[in-house]
Coordinates of C-alpha atoms and ligand atoms in Angstrom, one line a residue:
M97 CA 0.0 0.0 0.0
A98 CA 1.4 3.4 -1.0
T99 CA 1.4 6.4 1.3
T100 CA -1.7 8.6 1.3
A101 CA -2.4 11.9 3.1
R102 CA -6.0 12.9 3.9
A103 CA -5.8 16.7 3.9
P104 CA -3.0 19.3 3.5
E105 CA -3.6 20.9 6.9
R106 CA -3.1 17.7 8.6
I107 CA -0.1 16.7 6.7
A108 CA 2.5 17.9 9.3
T109 CA 1.1 15.6 12.0
R110 CA 0.8 12.8 9.6
T111 CA 4.3 13.1 8.3
A112 CA 5.8 11.0 11.0
K113 CA 3.3 8.3 10.3
A114 CA 3.9 8.2 6.6
R115 CA 4.9 4.8 5.7
C116 CA 7.2 4.3 2.7
R117 CA 7.8 1.1 0.8
D118 CA 11.5 1.9 0.3
D119 CA 13.8 2.0 3.3
S120 CA 15.9 4.7 1.6
V121 CA 12.9 6.9 1.3
G122 CA 11.9 6.1 4.9
R123 CA 15.4 7.2 6.0
A124 CA 15.2 10.4 3.9
T125 CA 11.9 11.5 5.5
T126 CA 13.8 11.8 8.8
S127 CA 15.9 14.7 7.4
R128 CA 14.3 18.2 7.5
A129 CA 14.6 18.8 3.8
A130 CA 13.0 15.6 3.0
T131 CA 10.2 16.4 5.4
V132 CA 9.6 19.7 3.7
A133 CA 9.6 18.0 0.3
F134 CA 7.3 15.3 1.5
N135 CA 4.9 17.8 3.0
A136 CA 4.9 19.8 -0.2
F137 CA 4.2 16.7 -2.2
M138 CA 1.3 15.7 0.1
S139 CA -0.3 19.1 0.0
M140 CA -0.1 19.7 -3.7
S141 CA -3.3 21.1 -5.1
R142 CA -3.1 18.5 -7.8
A143 CA -3.3 14.7 -7.5
A144 CA 0.3 13.5 -7.4
A145 CA 2.2 10.2 -7.1
I146 CA 5.7 9.0 -7.3
V147 CA 6.2 5.9 -9.4
G148 CA 9.4 3.8 -9.4
S149 CA 11.3 2.9 -12.6
D150 CA 9.7 -0.5 -12.4
G151 CA 6.2 1.1 -12.8
K152 CA 5.3 0.5 -9.1
L153 CA 3.5 3.1 -7.2
L154 CA 5.7 4.3 -4.3
M155 CA 3.8 7.2 -2.9
Q156 CA 0.6 9.1 -3.6
N157 CA -1.3 12.0 -2.1
L158 CA -4.9 11.6 -1.0
M159 CA -6.3 13.3 -4.1
F160 CA -4.5 10.8 -6.3
D161 CA -5.7 7.9 -4.3
E162 CA -9.3 9.0 -4.3
L163 CA -9.4 9.8 -8.0
F164 CA -7.4 7.1 -9.6
S165 CA -7.1 4.1 -7.3
N166 CA -9.6 2.1 -9.3
C167 CA -9.0 3.1 -12.8
G168 CA -5.6 1.5 -13.6
L169 CA -4.1 4.9 -14.4
I170 CA -0.5 3.8 -13.5
E171 CA -0.7 0.7 -15.6
R172 CA -2.1 2.7 -18.5
I173 CA 0.5 5.4 -18.6
Y174 CA 3.4 3.2 -17.7
G175 CA 2.4 1.0 -20.7
N176 CA 2.2 4.1 -22.7
Q177 CA 5.8 5.1 -21.9
W178 CA 4.7 8.0 -19.7
Q179 CA 3.5 10.2 -22.5
D180 CA 1.3 13.0 -21.2
C181 CA -2.4 11.9 -21.5
Q182 CA -6.0 12.6 -20.7
I183 CA -8.1 10.3 -18.6
A184 CA -11.8 10.3 -17.8
I185 CA -12.9 8.9 -14.5
P186 CA -16.3 7.3 -13.9
D187 CA -17.9 10.4 -12.5
G188 CA -17.3 12.2 -15.9
R189 CA -14.4 14.4 -14.9
V190 CA -11.5 14.6 -17.2
F191 CA -7.9 14.9 -16.0
R192 CA -4.7 15.8 -17.8
V193 CA -1.9 13.6 -16.5
E194 CA 1.7 14.7 -16.7
A195 CA 4.9 12.7 -15.8
I196 CA 8.2 14.3 -14.9
T197 CA 11.2 12.0 -15.1
M198 CA 13.2 11.8 -11.9
D199 CA 16.4 9.8 -10.9
D200 CA 14.7 6.5 -10.3
G201 CA 11.2 6.9 -11.5
W202 CA 8.6 9.6 -12.2
L203 CA 6.6 12.2 -10.5
V204 CA 3.1 11.9 -11.9
S205 CA 0.5 14.7 -11.4
A206 CA -3.0 15.2 -12.7
F207 CA -4.9 18.3 -13.4
D208 CA -8.8 18.5 -13.5
M209 CA -9.6 20.1 -16.8
T210 CA -13.3 19.3 -16.9
D211 CA -14.4 22.9 -16.7
R212 CA -11.9 24.0 -19.3
L213 CA -13.2 21.3 -21.6
T214 CA -16.8 22.1 -20.9
R215 CA -16.1 25.7 -21.8
A216 CA -14.3 24.7 -24.9
R217 CA -17.4 22.6 -25.9
T218 CA -20.1 25.2 -25.1
D219 CA -21.4 27.9 -27.3
N220 CA -21.1 31.1 -25.3
L221 CA -24.2 32.7 -26.8
T222 CA -26.8 30.0 -26.6
K223 CA -25.2 27.8 -24.0
L224 CA -25.8 24.9 -26.3
G225 CA -22.9 22.6 -27.2
N226 CA -20.7 23.8 -30.0
G227 CA -19.2 22.2 -33.1
V228 CA -16.4 20.5 -31.1
M229 CA -18.9 18.9 -28.8
F230 CA -21.2 17.9 -31.7
R231 CA -18.4 16.1 -33.5
E232 CA -17.2 14.3 -30.4
R233 CA -20.7 13.0 -29.7
L234 CA -21.2 12.0 -33.3
I235 CA -17.9 10.1 -33.4
E236 CA -19.0 8.4 -30.2
L237 CA -22.4 7.4 -31.7
L238 CA -20.9 6.2 -34.9
A239 CA -18.5 4.0 -33.1
N240 CA -21.4 1.8 -32.2
P241 CA -23.1 0.7 -35.5
Q242 CA -26.4 -0.4 -33.9
P243 CA -27.4 2.8 -32.2
A244 CA -25.9 4.8 -35.1
E245 CA -28.3 3.1 -37.5
G246 CA -31.3 4.2 -35.5
S247 CA -30.2 7.8 -35.5
A248 CA -30.3 10.9 -37.7
V249 CA -28.1 14.0 -38.1
L250 CA -30.0 17.2 -38.9
T251 CA -28.4 20.5 -39.7
V252 CA -30.6 23.6 -39.5
D253 CA -29.9 26.9 -41.1
L254 CA -31.9 30.1 -40.9
D255 CA -32.8 31.8 -44.1
R256 CA -32.4 35.6 -44.2
F257 CA -30.6 35.7 -40.9
K258 CA -27.9 37.9 -42.3
A259 CA -30.5 40.4 -43.4
V260 CA -31.8 40.6 -39.8
N261 CA -28.3 41.0 -38.4
D262 CA -27.4 43.7 -40.9
S263 CA -30.6 45.7 -40.7
L264 CA -31.5 45.3 -37.0
G265 CA -28.1 45.0 -35.5
H266 CA -26.1 42.2 -33.9
H267 CA -27.8 42.4 -30.5
I268 CA -31.1 41.5 -32.2
G269 CA -29.3 38.8 -34.2
D270 CA -27.9 37.3 -31.1
A271 CA -31.2 37.4 -29.2
L272 CA -32.8 35.8 -32.2
L273 CA -30.3 32.9 -32.1
C274 CA -31.0 32.4 -28.4
L275 CA -34.8 32.1 -29.2
V276 CA -34.1 29.8 -32.0
A277 CA -32.0 27.6 -29.7
K278 CA -34.9 27.5 -27.2
R279 CA -37.4 26.5 -29.9
I280 CA -35.1 23.7 -31.1
L281 CA -34.7 22.4 -27.6
S282 CA -38.5 22.4 -27.2
A283 CA -38.8 20.3 -30.3
V284 CA -36.2 17.6 -29.8
G285 CA -36.4 14.5 -27.6
P286 CA -34.7 14.3 -24.2
N287 CA -31.8 12.1 -25.5
D288 CA -31.2 14.2 -28.6
I289 CA -28.1 16.3 -28.8
V290 CA -28.3 19.9 -30.0
A291 CA -25.4 22.3 -30.8
R292 CA -24.8 25.6 -32.5
L293 CA -22.3 24.7 -35.2
H294 CA -21.5 28.2 -36.3
G295 CA -23.3 31.4 -37.2
D296 CA -26.9 30.6 -37.7
E297 CA -26.4 26.9 -38.3
F298 CA -27.5 24.3 -35.7
G299 CA -26.9 20.6 -35.5
I300 CA -29.0 17.9 -34.0
I301 CA -28.2 14.3 -33.4
Q302 CA -31.6 12.5 -33.0
T303 CA -31.5 9.2 -31.3
A304 CA -35.0 8.1 -31.9
T305 CA -36.4 5.2 -34.0
P306 CA -37.9 4.4 -36.4
Q307 CA -35.9 6.3 -39.1
P308 CA -36.5 8.1 -41.4
E309 CA -40.0 8.7 -39.9
S310 CA -38.7 10.3 -36.7
A311 CA -36.4 12.6 -38.5
T312 CA -39.2 13.6 -40.9
T313 CA -41.4 14.5 -38.0
L314 CA -38.7 16.4 -36.3
A315 CA -37.7 18.3 -39.4
A316 CA -41.2 19.3 -40.3
R317 CA -41.7 20.4 -36.7
L318 CA -38.6 22.5 -36.8
V319 CA -39.5 24.2 -40.1
D320 CA -42.9 25.0 -38.7
L321 CA -41.7 26.1 -35.2
L322 CA -38.7 28.2 -36.3
G323 CA -40.6 29.8 -39.1
R324 CA -43.1 31.4 -36.7
S325 CA -42.7 35.1 -36.0
Y326 CA -40.3 36.2 -33.2
L327 CA -41.0 39.2 -31.0
L328 CA -37.8 41.0 -30.1
D329 CA -37.4 44.6 -28.8
G330 CA -41.1 45.2 -29.7
Q331 CA -40.5 44.1 -33.3
L332 CA -41.9 41.1 -35.1
I333 CA -39.2 39.3 -37.0
D334 CA -39.7 36.6 -39.6
V335 CA -37.1 34.1 -40.6
A336 CA -37.5 30.7 -42.0
A337 CA -35.4 27.6 -41.4
S338 CA -34.2 24.9 -43.8
V339 CA -33.1 21.5 -42.6
G340 CA -30.8 18.9 -44.1
I341 CA -30.8 15.3 -42.8
A342 CA -28.3 12.5 -43.1
L343 CA -29.0 9.0 -41.8
P344 CA -25.9 7.1 -40.7
S345 CA -25.9 3.5 -42.1
A346 CA -23.7 0.5 -41.9
S347 CA -22.0 1.7 -45.1
N348 CA -21.5 5.2 -43.7
L349 CA -20.3 5.5 -40.2
D350 CA -17.8 8.3 -40.8
C351 CA -18.3 11.6 -38.9
D352 CA -17.0 13.9 -41.6
Q353 CA -19.0 12.2 -44.3
T354 CA -22.2 12.3 -42.3
M355 CA -21.8 16.0 -41.6
K356 CA -21.0 16.6 -45.2
N357 CA -24.0 14.7 -46.4
A358 CA -26.3 16.6 -44.0
G359 CA -24.7 19.8 -45.2
M360 CA -25.4 18.9 -48.9
A361 CA -29.0 18.1 -48.1
L362 CA -29.3 21.4 -46.3
H363 CA -27.8 23.2 -49.2
L364 CA -30.3 21.7 -51.6
A365 CA -33.2 22.3 -49.2
K366 CA -32.3 26.0 -49.2
E367 CA -32.2 26.0 -52.9
Q368 CA -35.6 24.4 -53.1
G369 CA -37.0 27.4 -51.3
R370 CA -37.3 28.8 -47.8
G371 CA -38.6 26.7 -45.0
S372 CA -38.1 23.2 -46.4
F373 CA -36.2 20.0 -45.4
R374 CA -34.4 17.3 -47.4
F375 CA -32.8 14.0 -46.8
F376 CA -29.4 13.3 -48.3
E377 CA -29.4 11.2 -51.4
P378 CA -26.2 9.9 -53.0
E379 CA -26.9 11.7 -56.3
M380 CA -26.6 15.0 -54.5
D381 CA -22.9 14.4 -54.1
D382 CA -22.5 14.2 -57.9
R383 CA -24.6 17.3 -58.4
L384 CA -22.6 19.3 -55.9
Q385 CA -19.4 18.0 -57.3
G386 CA -20.6 19.3 -60.7
R387 CA -21.3 22.7 -59.1
R388 CA -17.9 22.8 -57.5
N389 CA -16.3 22.1 -60.9
L390 CA -18.4 24.9 -62.4
E391 CA -17.3 27.3 -59.7
V392 CA -13.6 26.4 -60.4
D393 CA -14.2 26.9 -64.2
L394 CA -15.9 30.3 -63.6
R395 CA -13.0 31.6 -61.6
R396 CA -10.6 30.4 -64.3
A397 CA -12.8 31.9 -67.0
L398 CA -12.5 35.3 -65.4
A399 CA -8.7 35.0 -65.2
L400 CA -8.4 33.7 -68.7
R401 CA -10.8 36.2 -70.2
E402 CA -13.2 33.6 -71.5
F403 CA -16.2 35.9 -71.1
S404 CA -17.5 38.3 -73.7
L405 CA -20.6 40.4 -74.2
A406 CA -23.3 40.0 -76.8
Y407 CA -25.7 43.0 -77.5
Q408 CA -29.3 42.8 -78.2
P409 CA -30.9 45.9 -79.7
Q410 CA -33.9 47.7 -78.2
F411 CA -36.3 49.3 -80.6
N412 CA -38.5 52.2 -79.9
L413 CA -42.0 51.9 -81.4
K414 CA -42.7 55.6 -81.7
S415 CA -39.4 56.8 -83.2
R416 CA -38.9 53.5 -85.0
A417 CA -35.3 53.6 -84.1
I418 CA -32.8 51.4 -82.3
T419 CA -32.4 53.3 -79.0
G420 CA -29.9 51.0 -77.3
F421 CA -28.6 47.5 -76.7
E422 CA -28.7 45.2 -73.7
A423 CA -25.4 43.6 -72.8
L424 CA -25.7 39.9 -72.3
L425 CA -22.9 37.8 -70.8
R426 CA -21.5 35.1 -73.0
W427 CA -19.1 32.4 -71.7
N428 CA -17.1 30.4 -74.2
C429 CA -15.7 27.6 -72.1
P430 CA -13.0 25.4 -73.7
S431 CA -14.4 22.2 -72.0
R432 CA -18.1 23.0 -71.9
G433 CA -18.7 25.0 -75.0
T434 CA -21.0 28.1 -74.9
V435 CA -22.7 28.2 -71.6
S436 CA -26.0 30.1 -71.0
P437 CA -25.9 32.7 -68.3
L438 CA -29.0 31.1 -66.9
D439 CA -26.8 28.1 -66.1
Y440 CA -24.1 29.9 -64.2
I441 CA -25.4 33.3 -63.0
P442 CA -27.3 31.8 -60.0
L443 CA -24.1 29.9 -58.9
A444 CA -22.0 32.9 -59.5
E445 CA -24.4 34.8 -57.2
E446 CA -24.3 32.2 -54.6
T447 CA -20.6 31.9 -54.4
G448 CA -20.0 35.7 -54.7
I449 CA -18.0 35.4 -58.0
I450 CA -20.8 37.6 -59.5
A451 CA -19.0 40.5 -57.9
P452 CA -15.8 40.4 -60.1
I453 CA -17.8 39.1 -63.1
G454 CA -20.3 41.9 -62.7
D455 CA -17.4 44.4 -62.4
W456 CA -15.9 43.1 -65.6
V457 CA -19.3 43.3 -67.4
L458 CA -19.8 46.9 -66.4
R459 CA -16.4 48.0 -67.5
A460 CA -16.5 46.1 -70.8
A461 CA -20.0 47.3 -71.6
C462 CA -19.1 51.0 -70.9
R463 CA -15.9 50.7 -72.9
E464 CA -17.6 49.0 -75.9
A465 CA -20.6 51.3 -75.9
A466 CA -18.4 54.4 -75.9
S467 CA -17.2 53.4 -79.4
W468 CA -20.7 53.0 -80.9
P469 CA -22.0 55.4 -83.5
G470 CA -24.7 57.8 -82.2
Q471 CA -25.8 58.1 -78.6
R472 CA -27.4 54.8 -78.0
T473 CA -27.7 53.4 -74.5
V474 CA -26.2 50.3 -73.1
A475 CA -28.2 48.3 -70.6
V476 CA -26.3 46.1 -68.1
N477 CA -27.9 43.5 -65.9
V478 CA -26.9 44.0 -62.3
S479 CA -27.8 41.3 -59.7
A480 CA -29.0 41.8 -56.2
I481 CA -25.8 40.5 -54.8
Q482 CA -23.9 43.3 -56.5
F483 CA -26.3 45.9 -55.1
A484 CA -25.6 44.6 -51.6
N485 CA -21.9 45.6 -52.1
P486 CA -21.3 49.2 -51.1
G487 CA -18.5 49.4 -53.7
L488 CA -21.0 49.2 -56.6
V489 CA -21.3 53.0 -57.0
L490 CA -17.5 53.4 -57.1
T491 CA -17.2 50.6 -59.7
I492 CA -19.8 52.3 -61.9
L493 CA -18.1 55.7 -61.5
S494 CA -14.8 54.2 -62.5
A495 CA -16.3 52.3 -65.4
L496 CA -17.8 55.6 -66.7
G497 CA -14.6 57.5 -66.0
E498 CA -12.3 55.0 -67.8
S499 CA -14.6 54.7 -70.8
G500 CA -15.6 58.3 -71.1
L501 CA -19.3 57.1 -71.6
D502 CA -21.9 59.7 -70.7
P503 CA -23.7 58.5 -67.6
W504 CA -27.1 58.8 -69.1
R505 CA -26.1 56.3 -71.8
L506 CA -25.7 53.6 -69.1
E507 CA -28.8 51.8 -68.0
L508 CA -28.8 49.3 -65.2
E509 CA -31.3 46.5 -65.4
I510 CA -32.3 45.3 -61.9
T511 CA -34.9 42.8 -60.9
E512 CA -37.3 43.1 -58.0
S513 CA -35.1 41.0 -55.9
V514 CA -32.7 44.0 -55.6
M515 CA -35.5 45.9 -53.9
L516 CA -36.4 43.0 -51.8
D517 CA -32.9 41.7 -50.8
A518 CA -31.0 44.8 -50.0
E519 CA -33.7 45.8 -47.5
G520 CA -34.0 49.5 -48.2
A521 CA -30.2 50.0 -48.8
A522 CA -30.9 49.5 -52.5
L523 CA -33.0 52.6 -52.7
G524 CA -30.2 54.8 -51.4
V525 CA -27.8 53.3 -54.0
L526 CA -30.4 53.8 -56.8
Q527 CA -30.9 57.4 -55.8
Q528 CA -27.2 58.0 -55.8
L529 CA -26.9 56.4 -59.3
R530 CA -29.8 58.5 -60.5
G531 CA -28.1 61.6 -59.1
M532 CA -25.1 60.7 -61.3
G533 CA -27.4 60.5 -64.3
V534 CA -27.4 56.8 -64.7
R535 CA -30.7 55.2 -65.9
V536 CA -32.4 52.3 -64.1
S537 CA -34.9 49.8 -65.5
L538 CA -36.9 47.1 -63.8
D539 CA -36.2 43.8 -65.5
D540 CA -38.4 40.7 -65.9
F541 CA -41.4 42.6 -64.5
G542 CA -44.4 40.3 -63.7
T543 CA -42.4 37.2 -62.7
G544 CA -41.5 38.1 -59.1
Y545 CA -43.6 39.8 -56.4
S546 CA -44.5 42.5 -58.9
S547 CA -45.2 44.9 -56.0
L548 CA -46.6 48.1 -57.3
G549 CA -44.9 49.7 -54.2
Y550 CA -41.6 49.3 -56.0
L551 CA -42.8 51.4 -58.9
R552 CA -43.9 54.1 -56.5
S553 CA -40.7 54.0 -54.4
F554 CA -38.3 54.7 -57.3
P555 CA -38.9 56.5 -60.6
F556 CA -37.6 53.8 -62.9
D557 CA -36.9 54.8 -66.5
K558 CA -38.3 51.6 -67.9
I559 CA -40.3 48.6 -67.0
K560 CA -39.3 45.5 -69.0
I561 CA -42.2 43.1 -69.3
D562 CA -41.0 39.5 -69.0
Q563 CA -41.1 37.5 -72.1
S564 CA -43.3 34.8 -70.7
F565 CA -46.2 37.3 -70.9
V566 CA -45.3 38.4 -74.4
R567 CA -44.9 34.9 -75.9
G568 CA -47.7 33.3 -74.1
M569 CA -50.0 35.9 -75.7
P570 CA -52.1 34.6 -78.7
G571 CA -54.7 32.6 -76.9
D572 CA -53.8 33.7 -73.4
K573 CA -56.1 36.4 -72.2
G574 CA -54.6 36.6 -68.8
S575 CA -51.1 37.4 -70.1
R576 CA -52.5 39.9 -72.5
A577 CA -54.4 41.7 -69.8
I578 CA -51.3 41.9 -67.7
V579 CA -49.2 43.4 -70.6
R580 CA -52.0 46.0 -71.1
A581 CA -52.1 46.8 -67.4
I582 CA -48.4 47.2 -67.1
A583 CA -48.2 49.4 -70.3
S584 CA -50.9 51.7 -69.0
L585 CA -49.3 51.8 -65.5
G586 CA -46.0 52.8 -67.2
E587 CA -47.8 55.5 -69.2
S588 CA -49.3 57.0 -66.1
L589 CA -46.0 56.9 -64.2
G590 CA -44.1 58.3 -67.1
M591 CA -42.0 55.1 -67.5
A592 CA -41.2 53.4 -70.8
T593 CA -42.5 49.8 -71.2
V594 CA -40.4 47.3 -73.1
A595 CA -41.9 44.0 -74.3
E596 CA -39.2 41.4 -74.1
G597 CA -38.8 38.3 -76.2
V598 CA -40.9 39.4 -79.2
E599 CA -40.3 36.7 -81.9
T600 CA -43.2 37.1 -84.3
D601 CA -45.0 39.8 -86.2
D602 CA -48.2 38.8 -84.4
Q603 CA -46.7 39.4 -81.1
L604 CA -45.4 42.7 -82.2
A605 CA -48.8 43.8 -83.5
R606 CA -50.3 42.8 -80.1
I607 CA -47.8 44.6 -77.9
V608 CA -48.2 47.7 -80.1
A609 CA -51.9 47.6 -79.7
D610 CA -51.5 47.1 -76.0
G611 CA -49.5 50.3 -75.6
C612 CA -45.9 49.1 -75.0
T613 CA -43.4 51.8 -76.0
D614 CA -40.4 49.6 -76.8
V615 CA -39.6 46.2 -78.0
Q616 CA -36.7 43.7 -77.7
G617 CA -36.6 40.2 -79.1
Y618 CA -35.4 37.9 -81.9
L619 CA -37.8 39.6 -84.3
I620 CA -35.7 42.8 -84.2
S621 CA -32.4 40.9 -83.7
R622 CA -30.7 38.1 -81.7
P623 CA -27.9 39.3 -79.5
I624 CA -24.9 40.1 -81.7
P625 CA -21.2 40.3 -80.9
P626 CA -19.8 43.8 -80.4
E627 CA -17.8 43.9 -83.7
Q628 CA -21.1 43.6 -85.6
I629 CA -22.8 46.6 -84.0
T630 CA -21.7 49.3 -86.4
E631 CA -22.7 47.1 -89.3
F632 CA -26.0 46.3 -87.7
L633 CA -26.8 49.9 -87.2
A634 CA -25.8 50.8 -90.8
F635 CA -28.1 48.1 -92.2
H636 CA -31.0 48.6 -89.9
D637 CA -31.5 52.3 -89.9
T638 CA -34.7 53.7 -88.7
A639 CA -36.4 53.8 -92.1
A640 CA -35.5 50.2 -92.9
L641 CA -37.0 48.9 -89.7
A642 CA -40.1 51.1 -90.1
S643 CA -40.8 49.7 -93.5
D644 CA -39.9 46.1 -92.5
R645 CA -42.3 46.0 -89.6
G646 CA -44.8 48.6 -90.6
Ligands
LIG1804 P1 -32.7 39.0 -69.3 O1 -32.0 40.2 -68.7 O2 -34.2 39.0 -69.2 O3 -32.2 39.0 -70.8 C1 -33.0 38.6 -71.8 C2 -32.8 37.2 -72.2 O4 -33.8 36.8 -73.1 C3 -31.5 36.9 -72.9 O5 -31.1 35.6 -72.6 C4 -31.9 37.0 -74.4 O6 -31.0 36.4 -75.2 C5 -33.2 36.3 -74.3 N1 -34.0 36.8 -75.4 C6 -34.1 38.0 -76.0 N2 -35.0 38.0 -77.0 C7 -35.5 36.7 -77.1 C8 -36.5 36.1 -77.9 O7 -37.1 36.8 -78.8 N3 -36.8 34.8 -77.7 C9 -36.2 34.1 -76.7 N4 -36.5 32.9 -76.6 N5 -35.2 34.7 -75.9 C10 -34.9 36.0 -76.1 P2 -29.7 35.3 -72.1 O8 -28.7 36.1 -72.8 O9 -29.6 33.8 -72.1 O10 -29.7 35.8 -70.6 C11 -30.5 35.2 -69.7 C12 -30.5 36.0 -68.4 O11 -29.2 35.9 -67.8 C13 -30.8 37.5 -68.6 O12 -32.2 37.7 -68.7 C14 -30.2 38.0 -67.3 O13 -31.1 37.8 -66.2 C15 -29.0 37.1 -67.1 N6 -27.8 37.8 -67.5 C16 -27.3 37.9 -68.7 N7 -26.2 38.6 -68.7 C17 -26.0 39.0 -67.4 C18 -25.0 39.8 -66.8 O14 -24.1 40.4 -67.4 N8 -25.2 40.0 -65.4 C19 -26.2 39.4 -64.7 N9 -26.3 39.6 -63.4 N10 -27.1 38.7 -65.3 C20 -27.0 38.5 -66.7
LIG1805 MG1 -32.1 42.0 -68.7
LIG1806 MG1 -35.5 40.4 -68.8

């Protein structure tokens, strides 16, 4: 039996009674210096022990005895060549064990790091576990195939949280996250594990059966619960939640892969629309891989100048003249061929590459338009993401400055999402641009929310009526009524109305009768490369177009 002391204050009286296994140590304790050393050892605030070179315990203080007598610590670390290690004892506490080499053995001490570890695994804001804790628990679960197969991993992400944070401030954002955490806790089962992974993303390990039914029920509940209004600081806040779910299976018991799968499902749930949930399916992996390749190709395209612009003329019905051109992005990719903007603009917006691409488009369009004959306008599509960037105004100023293009010859085409996404900030930017003389038109009108409020909040120069209304026209009374209504609205507000996608003489006759002021579409011309513009204008002068279509 090794020496043990019960409490530091009693150590002095107990010193004499301390029994040692080794006579030499026993003799040493009789010297004053050894007594002091022994007392210090016994009263250490850490659990401590002296172990001989043969791995035998020679002496331990009370704390060491109480903590580690039954857990084979000495055998474990001796077998492990005394490397520093962590050990968990049955009551859940975790100790860091350190060994210092001495003449004929080791001084082993242990430090309780439970609090430190708990803090390192707790999210300070919501007091839920954090990503570190989540991963540890998931690894633990996946180590046991049976319980793992009856469980589900859900990742939850808030839609439009960034907008709340940006517009209402971080203190409201933080308070919102705490309320979300509470609602999640109220929805999960008592054995489920909830953590905030980062930002507005939460993770849940559900340990209920049967699956996938239990996960479906929980995900539907979360979408419903988290999508209800929040009352904070007297304000009602609406956000929605999307959920991605991965089910561990015998063939997938890897923590990283499970998290990645849940993340992929979440990503596609978000893409599907706000407030929805999706289970991971293996095909998603291929799709996302495809998107990653597209992203890499887009970045390369920008660096290698694989983009160009095509210009589609806009024709004014009253003056019967080509008044301007819309710049449309073209990507000639060596491996993919010509790729439609509809196939990569959404991804470019999502990944943020739209910013440098949009920058390039603005500069190229201004530069090319400056060389056109006459004073025709150039219309550039600007996405909502670009509007959220405060540098947009400067980019436009420098594109105009570099090219020498008159500001009124530049027209920005924005969609309603700009007005919606930038939450009021867009209006200020639009007014600034208007102050500079730049024109602004509302693109694809009729396809989004089509709020008439937008038309009142900013004096757009043009409303572009989406081609679906124009081409759906012949037998489609609804579309026709909409075109007529927009044309008359434009007239009352003093805004031009452009019918997009006009392909036939019939369609042209209708939109003329319906009161649109301008037209754009294959009937006038397909988008053409910049080097053909001068020729196009020479051949399609006002009179020619008037007689062709008249
Ligand atoms: P949009 O701004 O509504 O552009 C009109 C689209 O309709 C163009 O397709 C054009 O080629 C097509 N179009 C024009 N007339 C006709 C017609 O008579 N029939 C048919 N079937 N189609 C017609 P494109 O070039 O494929 O562009 C698609 C969309 O991609 C654009 O729609 C715009 O939203 C976006 N886009 C294009 N270039 C850019 C860009 O530089 N930046 C941004 N952010 N978006 C762009
Ligand atoms: Mg457009
Ligand atoms: Mg359009």
